[in-house]
C-alpha cells in the first residue's frame, strides 16, 4: 500500500529536489519537505508543505514525523573535502543527529527509507573471505575502511554505524526500514560552485564544471586514474519510487543503487565533460588538464577508493529495475544545466584573466 503522508528530510538538496516532484507525480500522497533552504526545490503544490529547520531540532523532528507514514531521510554532509576538514560536523550530520529520528520511527511504527552511502564499502571491493572482488555486494562484502588518522573514512564509519543502528532497531524493535547505498549519482542541480553559491570543494562534477566555466585547468587528483560508476539521477528516482511501492519486498533490505555500466576513470570523465562543454560553448577556450596530488588538493587525512562498482543484482531482482542512462546520454543535460544556472554569475575566462 502506498503511504498517503511522506516526510522527506533533506528535500531541498540535489536528490530531494528530484525525488519530491517524482513522488508527487507518481503517488496520491502529500509531502512534508524539511530542509534549511529550498532554492533547488522551487515547486509549489497544495500537497507539498515546506518546513524550514534542522532535523536535530526536536521540534522540527516532531513536526516532520507527526503524521508521516513513511520517512525518507536524505540529510548529510557528503563532500569528501569535508570528511577531513570538519569531521565532527560530518559525524554528527550522518550519525548523532539522526539517532532520535531512527528511535522515533521505531517507536511510532513509521517506515524509514534511509539513504546511506557507497562509501561504507571503503577503499576497495572485498568479499566475505577478505579477498578482492570486482563488485561491491550489499549482503556479503567486508567493509574496509582505512586507518583512523585517514579522516576521509569518518563519514563512511558514521554512516556504517547508523546502518547498524537501523538494522538493530529492525531486528530487535520492529522498525520497518530499507537502506539505500547510492553510487555516484549525478544530474542537474548537483552541488554548488565555489565562490558563487557555496565555499570549499564540491564533488568532482561541480569541480570540473567550475573550472570549465572559469576557463581554468581541470584538476586530476593523483592523475585521475581512480574510477567511479556514475548513475543518472533519473535512474535513482525510478528505483526509489519502486522501493516506496514495494514495501514488503524491500523490508529490511539494503540496496546498492548505481550503474555498473558507467564505470570510468576520473580522467575520462574530465575528457568527456570537456568535450560536451566544447560542443555547447564553441567559443570557450580549449580545456586544459593538470595533475595534482591528493595532499595538495584536499590536505592531510584524505584517502581514496580506487574503484567502486555496485553489484545491482538485488535491485534488479526485487525492484525489477535497471539503470538505463549512459554517461554520454546524461552529460549534455548536466552541462546545459550548469551553464544556464551559472553563466551570468561566473566571470568569463577573458574577464577573469584581465581582472
Ligand atoms: C563522494 C561521497 O563521499 C559519497 O558519499 C557519494 O556517494 C559520492 O561522492 C557521490 O557522488 O555519490 P567520491 O566519489 O570520492 O565520493 O567523491 P567525488 O568528490 O565526486 O570524487 C570522485 C573522485 O574524483 C575522487 O577520486 C577525487 O579525488 C577526484 N577528484 C575530485 C578530482 O580528480 N578532481 C576534482 O576536482 C575533484
XYZ file of N, CA, C and O in Angstrom, residues 155-321:
668
model
N 33.289 9.787 7.583
C 31.918 9.788 7.042
C 31.419 8.351 6.860
O 30.326 7.987 7.308
N 32.258 7.515 6.219
C 31.869 6.126 5.965
C 31.582 5.397 7.277
O 30.629 4.618 7.385
N 32.421 5.675 8.267
C 32.284 4.992 9.554
C 30.987 5.419 10.253
O 30.246 4.580 10.787
N 30.698 6.728 10.216
C 29.462 7.230 10.836
C 28.233 6.675 10.116
O 27.256 6.248 10.747
N 28.293 6.657 8.803
C 27.162 6.132 8.021
C 26.979 4.639 8.287
O 25.859 4.143 8.388
N 28.107 3.933 8.387
C 28.015 2.491 8.640
C 27.421 2.227 10.021
O 26.589 1.327 10.192
N 27.836 3.025 11.003
C 27.299 2.795 12.351
C 25.791 3.067 12.382
O 25.042 2.322 13.012
N 25.351 4.106 11.653
C 23.898 4.340 11.634
C 23.178 3.191 10.930
O 22.097 2.776 11.355
N 23.775 2.643 9.891
C 23.170 1.457 9.255
C 22.995 0.344 10.292
O 21.971 -0.341 10.324
N 24.013 0.167 11.120
C 23.952 -0.922 12.104
C 22.893 -0.642 13.171
O 22.222 -1.557 13.655
N 22.744 0.640 13.533
C 21.697 1.019 14.486
C 20.318 0.727 13.877
O 19.442 0.137 14.513
N 20.142 1.141 12.624
C 18.849 0.921 11.955
C 18.570 -0.583 11.854
O 17.459 -1.047 12.123
N 19.597 -1.326 11.491
C 19.449 -2.784 11.388
C 19.000 -3.371 12.725
O 18.079 -4.203 12.807
N 19.650 -2.921 13.808
C 19.325 -3.457 15.144
C 17.903 -3.090 15.557
O 17.179 -3.914 16.127
N 17.492 -1.856 15.251
C 16.098 -1.487 15.556
C 15.128 -2.361 14.758
O 14.052 -2.718 15.237
N 15.508 -2.701 13.549
C 14.658 -3.573 12.728
C 14.579 -4.980 13.289
O 13.496 -5.557 13.425
N 15.735 -5.535 13.611
C 15.791 -6.921 14.097
C 15.153 -7.087 15.468
O 14.512 -8.096 15.758
N 15.367 -6.091 16.342
C 15.005 -6.282 17.750
C 13.850 -5.419 18.235
O 13.323 -5.655 19.309
N 13.507 -4.363 17.484
C 12.456 -3.455 17.969
C 11.422 -3.131 16.898
O 10.724 -2.123 16.989
N 11.340 -3.966 15.874
C 10.227 -3.861 14.922
C 10.275 -2.708 13.943
O 9.257 -2.411 13.304
N 11.428 -2.031 13.806
C 11.480 -0.921 12.838
C 11.342 -1.462 11.409
O 12.032 -2.396 11.013
N 10.455 -0.835 10.648
C 10.294 -1.186 9.242
C 11.225 -0.272 8.434
O 11.063 0.947 8.455
N 12.220 -0.845 7.759
C 13.206 0.023 7.085
C 13.710 -0.569 5.777
O 13.627 -1.780 5.537
N 14.242 0.329 4.958
C 15.052 -0.049 3.796
C 16.248 0.890 3.771
O 16.092 2.102 3.999
N 17.440 0.344 3.519
C 18.648 1.164 3.409
C 19.066 1.246 1.943
O 19.072 0.227 1.235
N 19.412 2.457 1.528
C 19.860 2.657 0.146
C 21.300 3.150 0.160
O 21.640 4.063 0.908
N 22.136 2.526 -0.667
C 23.524 2.972 -0.809
C 23.708 3.533 -2.225
O 23.903 2.769 -3.172
N 23.640 4.860 -2.368
C 23.803 5.451 -3.705
C 25.261 5.425 -4.145
O 26.154 5.672 -3.350
N 25.468 5.144 -5.420
C 26.807 5.176 -6.035
C 26.869 6.353 -7.004
O 26.197 6.335 -8.031
N 27.665 7.329 -6.708
C 27.951 8.480 -7.583
C 26.816 8.844 -8.539
O 26.921 8.679 -9.766
N 25.763 9.337 -7.953
C 24.584 9.750 -8.714
C 24.754 11.202 -9.143
O 25.072 12.057 -8.310
N 24.579 11.453 -10.432
C 24.804 12.821 -10.931
C 23.616 13.309 -11.749
O 22.831 12.519 -12.260
N 23.510 14.629 -11.878
C 22.425 15.196 -12.657
C 22.361 16.695 -12.466
O 23.175 17.274 -11.749
N 21.386 17.328 -13.116
C 21.203 18.758 -12.944
C 21.004 19.118 -11.465
O 20.464 18.318 -10.701
N 21.442 20.288 -11.102
C 21.290 20.850 -9.734
C 22.206 20.197 -8.702
O 22.001 20.341 -7.510
N 23.227 19.457 -9.164
C 24.107 18.821 -8.197
C 25.062 19.858 -7.615
O 25.615 20.669 -8.313
N 25.281 19.813 -6.333
C 26.291 20.633 -5.651
C 26.214 22.125 -6.000
O 25.238 22.596 -6.554
N 27.286 22.845 -5.670
C 27.345 24.300 -5.816
C 28.641 24.641 -6.545
O 29.494 23.770 -6.746
N 28.779 25.902 -6.917
C 30.074 26.333 -7.451
C 30.783 27.177 -6.401
O 30.204 28.143 -5.890
N 32.028 26.832 -6.078
C 32.752 27.591 -5.059
C 32.866 29.064 -5.442
O 33.154 29.387 -6.595
N 32.588 29.935 -4.479
C 32.691 31.372 -4.736
C 31.427 31.948 -5.340
O 31.290 33.155 -5.488
N 30.461 31.099 -5.702
C 29.198 31.610 -6.256
C 28.058 31.326 -5.278
O 27.461 32.249 -4.723
N 27.777 30.062 -5.047
C 26.707 29.746 -4.093
C 27.166 28.753 -3.030
O 26.360 28.008 -2.481
N 28.440 28.744 -2.747
C 28.981 27.896 -1.688
C 30.481 28.105 -1.596
O 31.057 28.791 -2.448
N 31.068 27.557 -0.572
C 32.517 27.673 -0.407
C 33.113 26.292 -0.218
O 32.429 25.365 0.194
N 34.411 26.171 -0.480
C 35.092 24.899 -0.289
C 35.159 24.114 -1.586
O 35.084 24.677 -2.682
N 35.253 22.803 -1.451
C 35.432 21.927 -2.612
C 34.226 21.014 -2.760
O 33.989 20.155 -1.918
N 33.436 21.178 -3.816
C 32.290 20.259 -4.012
C 32.762 18.929 -4.595
O 33.961 18.682 -4.697
N 31.822 18.084 -4.997
C 32.208 16.810 -5.601
C 32.709 17.033 -7.038
O 32.590 18.118 -7.586
N 33.252 15.953 -7.591
C 34.073 16.106 -8.798
C 33.337 16.790 -9.956
O 33.914 17.621 -10.665
N 32.058 16.468 -10.150
C 31.339 17.040 -11.283
C 31.306 18.574 -11.200
O 31.584 19.274 -12.172
N 30.976 19.085 -10.007
C 30.901 20.537 -9.832
C 32.295 21.166 -9.901
O 32.451 22.283 -10.411
N 33.315 20.451 -9.401
C 34.687 20.970 -9.524
C 35.030 21.178 -10.998
O 35.529 22.239 -11.395
N 34.753 20.157 -11.806
C 35.109 20.244 -13.232
C 34.271 21.311 -13.947
O 34.786 22.053 -14.779
N 32.989 21.404 -13.634
C 32.155 22.423 -14.283
C 32.613 23.821 -13.884
O 32.635 24.739 -14.704
N 33.009 23.977 -12.639
C 33.517 25.262 -12.159
C 34.744 25.671 -12.982
O 34.853 26.810 -13.447
N 35.647 24.693 -13.188
C 36.876 25.004 -13.912
C 36.598 25.290 -15.386
O 37.176 26.209 -15.967
N 35.670 24.533 -15.977
C 35.334 24.793 -17.382
C 34.719 26.178 -17.548
O 35.094 26.933 -18.447
N 33.789 26.532 -16.669
C 33.117 27.831 -16.776
C 34.086 28.999 -16.565
O 33.915 30.073 -17.123
N 35.115 28.775 -15.769
C 36.084 29.841 -15.478
C 37.295 29.801 -16.413
O 38.205 30.617 -16.286
N 37.335 28.808 -17.293
C 38.473 28.685 -18.201
C 39.740 28.241 -17.488
O 40.859 28.520 -17.941
N 39.584 27.552 -16.356
C 40.743 27.074 -15.600
C 41.008 25.599 -15.922
O 40.127 24.888 -16.428
N 42.214 25.126 -15.568
C 42.556 23.718 -15.828
C 41.754 22.794 -14.920
O 41.557 23.099 -13.727
N 41.281 21.667 -15.477
C 40.596 20.652 -14.661
C 41.665 19.893 -13.876
O 42.658 19.439 -14.459
N 41.460 19.800 -12.576
C 42.495 19.212 -11.726
C 42.224 17.729 -11.483
O 41.181 17.363 -10.921
N 43.158 16.904 -11.924
C 43.018 15.450 -11.784
C 43.810 15.009 -10.560
O 45.053 15.028 -10.575
N 43.072 14.646 -9.515
C 43.719 14.283 -8.256
C 44.515 12.987 -8.447
O 43.969 11.983 -8.925
N 45.788 13.025 -8.104
C 46.699 11.879 -8.265
C 46.649 11.305 -9.680
O 46.764 10.091 -9.876
N 46.398 12.159 -10.654
C 46.420 11.740 -12.060
C 45.072 11.289 -12.612
O 44.922 11.098 -13.814
N 44.072 11.088 -11.743
C 42.709 10.781 -12.221
C 42.502 9.367 -12.730
O 41.549 9.103 -13.465
N 43.367 8.417 -12.327
C 43.172 7.031 -12.795
C 42.140 6.270 -11.942
O 41.688 5.187 -12.317
N 41.781 6.804 -10.776
C 40.748 6.186 -9.953
C 39.418 6.227 -10.711
O 39.179 7.134 -11.498
N 38.570 5.217 -10.449
C 37.339 5.098 -11.241
C 36.086 5.257 -10.383
O 36.094 4.906 -9.201
N 35.034 5.721 -11.030
C 33.720 5.755 -10.400
C 32.679 5.297 -11.422
O 32.825 5.572 -12.622
N 31.618 4.636 -10.940
C 30.500 4.245 -11.807
C 29.401 5.289 -11.608
O 28.811 5.358 -10.531
N 29.174 6.105 -12.614
C 28.228 7.222 -12.461
C 26.822 6.812 -12.898
O 26.632 6.168 -13.928
N 25.843 7.221 -12.096
C 24.439 6.912 -12.427
C 23.636 8.200 -12.572
O 23.826 9.153 -11.808
N 22.709 8.198 -13.522
C 21.836 9.358 -13.717
C 20.833 9.454 -12.574
O 20.296 8.432 -12.131
N 20.551 10.687 -12.152
C 19.607 10.866 -11.042
C 18.215 10.339 -11.413
O 17.467 9.875 -10.542
N 17.876 10.348 -12.713
C 16.560 9.823 -13.121
C 16.466 8.318 -12.820
O 15.409 7.823 -12.420
N 17.571 7.598 -12.996
C 17.575 6.165 -12.659
C 17.429 5.963 -11.147
O 16.757 5.032 -10.693
N 18.065 6.840 -10.389
C 17.935 6.767 -8.922
C 16.475 6.985 -8.504
O 15.915 6.245 -7.701
N 15.846 8.021 -9.080
C 14.466 8.358 -8.720
C 13.526 7.186 -9.025
O 12.665 6.828 -8.211
N 13.712 6.566 -10.176
C 12.861 5.423 -10.533
C 13.029 4.288 -9.520
O 12.045 3.692 -9.065
N 14.262 4.020 -9.142
C 14.500 2.941 -8.174
C 13.870 3.270 -6.820
O 13.238 2.403 -6.194
N 13.999 4.504 -6.378
C 13.448 4.870 -5.057
C 11.919 4.781 -5.081
O 11.300 4.311 -4.119
N 11.302 5.204 -6.182
C 9.829 5.086 -6.280
C 9.413 3.615 -6.158
O 8.415 3.294 -5.530
N 10.212 2.730 -6.742
C 9.888 1.297 -6.624
C 10.090 0.785 -5.204
O 9.365 -0.102 -4.753
N 11.077 1.328 -4.506
C 11.261 0.943 -3.098
C 10.036 1.384 -2.289
O 9.542 0.655 -1.422
N 9.529 2.588 -2.601
C 8.331 3.079 -1.900
C 7.150 2.145 -2.181
O 6.405 1.753 -1.276
N 7.000 1.760 -3.446
C 5.859 0.922 -3.852
C 5.921 -0.489 -3.282
O 4.910 -1.069 -2.929
N 7.128 -1.042 -3.247
C 7.270 -2.477 -2.919
C 7.722 -2.675 -1.484
O 8.801 -3.208 -1.232
N 6.889 -2.266 -0.571
C 7.286 -2.285 0.829
C 7.683 -3.682 1.299
O 8.714 -3.862 1.929
N 6.854 -4.638 0.979
C 7.114 -5.971 1.531
C 8.435 -6.546 0.987
O 9.254 -7.060 1.737
N 8.640 -6.396 -0.322
C 9.870 -6.941 -0.929
C 11.121 -6.230 -0.405
O 12.203 -6.806 -0.384
N 10.948 -4.974 0.007
C 12.118 -4.168 0.415
C 12.319 -4.132 1.921
O 13.250 -3.477 2.411
N 11.448 -4.829 2.644
C 11.512 -4.792 4.104
C 12.851 -5.311 4.612
O 13.279 -6.406 4.256
N 13.543 -4.488 5.384
C 14.851 -4.806 5.981
C 15.894 -5.214 4.950
O 16.719 -6.084 5.206
N 15.810 -4.577 3.788
C 16.805 -4.840 2.737
C 17.741 -3.650 2.584
O 17.348 -2.507 2.820
N 18.958 -3.954 2.162
C 19.921 -2.917 1.789
C 20.082 -3.001 0.268
O 20.271 -4.095 -0.275
N 19.989 -1.842 -0.405
C 20.130 -1.830 -1.865
C 21.282 -0.938 -2.309
O 21.341 0.230 -1.927
N 22.157 -1.483 -3.145
C 23.059 -0.644 -3.923
C 22.234 -0.035 -5.039
O 21.542 -0.767 -5.759
N 22.307 1.271 -5.224
C 21.703 1.874 -6.408
C 22.810 2.599 -7.164
O 23.375 3.590 -6.673
N 23.165 2.072 -8.300
C 24.234 2.644 -9.101
C 24.201 2.015 -10.478
O 23.385 1.138 -10.750
N 25.076 2.480 -11.357
C 25.098 1.956 -12.726
C 26.474 1.375 -13.052
O 27.394 2.118 -13.401
N 26.621 0.034 -12.937
C 27.927 -0.578 -13.188
C 28.397 -0.387 -14.632
O 29.587 -0.498 -14.916
N 27.473 -0.060 -15.526
C 27.836 0.123 -16.940
C 28.566 1.429 -17.215
O 29.148 1.614 -18.282
N 28.533 2.361 -16.266
C 29.174 3.666 -16.489
C 30.434 3.820 -15.652
O 30.673 4.867 -15.066
N 31.242 2.760 -15.576
C 32.459 2.804 -14.763
C 33.598 3.416 -15.584
O 34.067 2.803 -16.539
N 33.998 4.625 -15.225
C 35.064 5.311 -15.984
C 36.080 5.910 -15.022
O 35.779 6.148 -13.843
N 37.276 6.184 -15.539
C 38.268 6.880 -14.702
C 37.852 8.351 -14.596
O 37.112 8.869 -15.447
N 38.373 9.015 -13.575
C 38.070 10.438 -13.402
C 38.674 11.243 -14.554
O 38.078 12.221 -15.020
N 39.815 10.792 -15.056
C 40.421 11.470 -16.219
C 39.502 11.362 -17.432
O 39.334 12.317 -18.199
N 38.840 10.202 -17.590
C 37.917 10.011 -18.709
C 36.662 10.879 -18.522
O 36.161 11.462 -19.490
N 36.174 10.957 -17.288
C 35.034 11.853 -17.031
C 35.402 13.286 -17.419
O 34.615 13.987 -18.077
N 36.597 13.725 -17.032
C 37.044 15.091 -17.343
C 37.071 15.302 -18.861
O 36.593 16.327 -19.365
N 37.599 14.303 -19.576
C 37.705 14.422 -21.033
C 36.310 14.513 -21.675
O 36.042 15.389 -22.487
N 35.394 13.632 -21.240
C 34.035 13.630 -21.829
C 33.280 14.922 -21.502
O 32.589 15.477 -22.340
N 33.431 15.383 -20.265
C 32.738 16.612 -19.854
C 33.257 17.800 -20.655
O 32.491 18.637 -21.138
N 34.582 17.857 -20.819
C 35.191 18.964 -21.565
C 34.747 18.928 -23.029
O 34.503 19.980 -23.634
N 34.588 17.728 -23.574
C 34.191 17.678 -24.983
C 32.715 18.083 -25.157
O 32.371 18.787 -26.107
N 31.857 17.707 -24.217
C 30.450 18.152 -24.294
C 30.378 19.675 -24.115
O 29.644 20.379 -24.821
N 31.192 20.205 -23.195
C 31.203 21.656 -22.954
C 31.654 22.396 -24.223
O 31.057 23.405 -24.604
N 32.686 21.855 -24.874
C 33.204 22.499 -26.095
C 32.144 22.497 -27.201
O 32.006 23.465 -27.955
N 31.354 21.408 -27.290
C 30.281 21.365 -28.305
C 29.237 22.433 -28.022
O 28.740 23.102 -28.911
N 28.894 22.596 -26.738
C 27.833 23.550 -26.383
C 28.339 24.990 -26.349
O 27.568 25.927 -26.503
N 29.635 25.181 -26.062
C 30.219 26.527 -25.942
C 31.412 26.624 -26.895
O 32.574 26.633 -26.471
N 31.136 26.700 -28.225
C 32.250 26.619 -29.191
C 33.272 27.744 -29.047
O 34.391 27.618 -29.508
N 32.917 28.871 -28.388
C 33.883 29.978 -28.278
C 34.713 29.918 -27.001
O 35.573 30.768 -26.771
N 34.447 28.920 -26.181
C 35.214 28.801 -24.925
C 36.645 28.360 -25.253
O 36.870 27.642 -26.237
N 37.622 28.775 -24.434
C 39.000 28.319 -24.677
C 39.106 26.811 -24.513
O 38.335 26.226 -23.741
N 40.034 26.152 -25.212
C 40.143 24.691 -25.096
C 40.441 24.274 -23.662
O 41.174 24.969 -22.958
N 39.851 23.141 -23.268
C 40.030 22.681 -21.882
C 41.479 22.276 -21.641
O 42.157 21.776 -22.540
N 41.933 22.518 -20.419
C 43.278 22.083 -20.009
C 43.119 21.170 -18.807
O 42.159 21.297 -18.039
N 44.063 20.265 -18.643
C 44.013 19.293 -17.542
C 45.340 19.352 -16.800
O 46.387 19.472 -17.431
N 45.284 19.298 -15.477
C 46.558 19.238 -14.750
C 46.475 18.239 -13.606
O 45.405 18.038 -13.025
N 47.617 17.611 -13.338
C 47.680 16.636 -12.248
C 48.002 17.359 -10.952
O 48.775 18.293 -10.934
N 47.375 16.880 -9.868
C 47.637 17.485 -8.563
C 47.622 16.359 -7.531
O 46.836 15.401 -7.656
N 48.464 16.467 -6.524
C 48.474 15.404 -5.508
C 47.251 15.549 -4.604
O 46.717 16.661 -4.424
N 46.807 14.419 -4.040
C 45.649 14.450 -3.135
C 45.938 15.345 -1.928
O 45.070 16.082 -1.465
N 47.180 15.314 -1.458
C 47.582 16.126 -0.305
C 47.422 17.622 -0.625
O 46.889 18.388 0.167
N 47.874 18.008 -1.833
C 47.775 19.420 -2.214
C 46.309 19.814 -2.427
O 45.902 20.934 -2.108
N 45.496 18.899 -2.943
C 44.098 19.239 -3.264
C 43.205 19.237 -2.019
O 42.426 20.153 -1.812
N 43.332 18.183 -1.206
C 42.416 18.024 -0.067
C 43.064 18.311 1.285
O 42.359 18.385 2.296
N 44.399 18.369 1.346
C 45.079 18.498 2.638
C 45.289 17.129 3.252
O 44.958 16.098 2.645
N 45.868 17.088 4.473
C 46.160 15.788 5.090
C 44.875 15.056 5.481
O 43.832 15.675 5.668
N 44.973 13.741 5.616
C 43.815 12.965 6.099
C 42.945 12.428 4.988
O 42.023 11.653 5.227
N 43.223 12.832 3.733
C 42.419 12.315 2.616
C 42.910 10.928 2.218
O 44.079 10.609 2.352
N 42.019 10.111 1.768
C 42.347 8.796 1.236
C 41.330 8.551 0.116
O 40.338 9.277 0.031
N 41.525 7.545 -0.708
C 40.614 7.419 -1.848
C 40.199 5.971 -2.071
O 40.803 5.039 -1.545
N 39.163 5.808 -2.860
C 38.702 4.499 -3.329
C 39.165 4.371 -4.771
O 38.888 5.265 -5.574
N 39.875 3.295 -5.087
C 40.428 3.154 -6.440
C 39.325 2.886 -7.465
O 39.353 3.381 -8.590
N 38.329 2.103 -7.061
C 37.238 1.743 -7.974
C 36.036 1.368 -7.138
O 36.174 0.790 -6.060
N 34.839 1.700 -7.637
C 33.628 1.490 -6.828
C 32.495 1.063 -7.755
O 31.782 1.885 -8.305
N 32.393 -0.245 -7.961
C 31.366 -0.751 -8.891
C 30.264 -1.448 -8.089
O 30.548 -2.372 -7.320
N 29.011 -1.028 -8.263
C 27.939 -1.669 -7.496
C 27.505 -3.004 -8.090
O 27.426 -3.148 -9.317
N 27.222 -3.951 -7.229
C 26.511 -5.166 -7.627
C 25.029 -4.798 -7.501
O 24.556 -4.509 -6.402
N 24.308 -4.763 -8.609
C 22.898 -4.333 -8.546
C 21.934 -5.506 -8.803
O 20.774 -5.299 -9.150
N 22.433 -6.723 -8.592
C 21.559 -7.882 -8.858
C 20.335 -7.883 -7.955
O 19.241 -8.246 -8.363
N 20.523 -7.465 -6.687
C 19.360 -7.482 -5.781
C 18.314 -6.438 -6.212
O 17.119 -6.699 -6.193
N 18.796 -5.269 -6.614
C 17.855 -4.227 -7.068
C 17.107 -4.702 -8.320
O 15.907 -4.475 -8.467
N 17.827 -5.384 -9.210
C 17.163 -5.931 -10.411
C 16.067 -6.916 -10.014
O 14.951 -6.871 -10.523
N 16.420 -7.797 -9.095
C 15.523 -8.902 -8.728
C 14.303 -8.398 -7.952
O 13.165 -8.725 -8.276
N 14.534 -7.570 -6.948
C 13.417 -7.182 -6.064
C 12.662 -5.954 -6.562
O 11.509 -5.750 -6.209
N 13.328 -5.127 -7.366
C 12.653 -3.918 -7.837
C 12.262 -4.019 -9.312
O 11.529 -3.156 -9.818
N 12.759 -5.034 -10.005
C 12.508 -5.128 -11.457
C 13.074 -3.899 -12.158
O 12.512 -3.405 -13.129
N 14.200 -3.418 -11.673
C 14.764 -2.133 -12.113
C 16.098 -2.335 -12.803
O 16.827 -3.271 -12.491
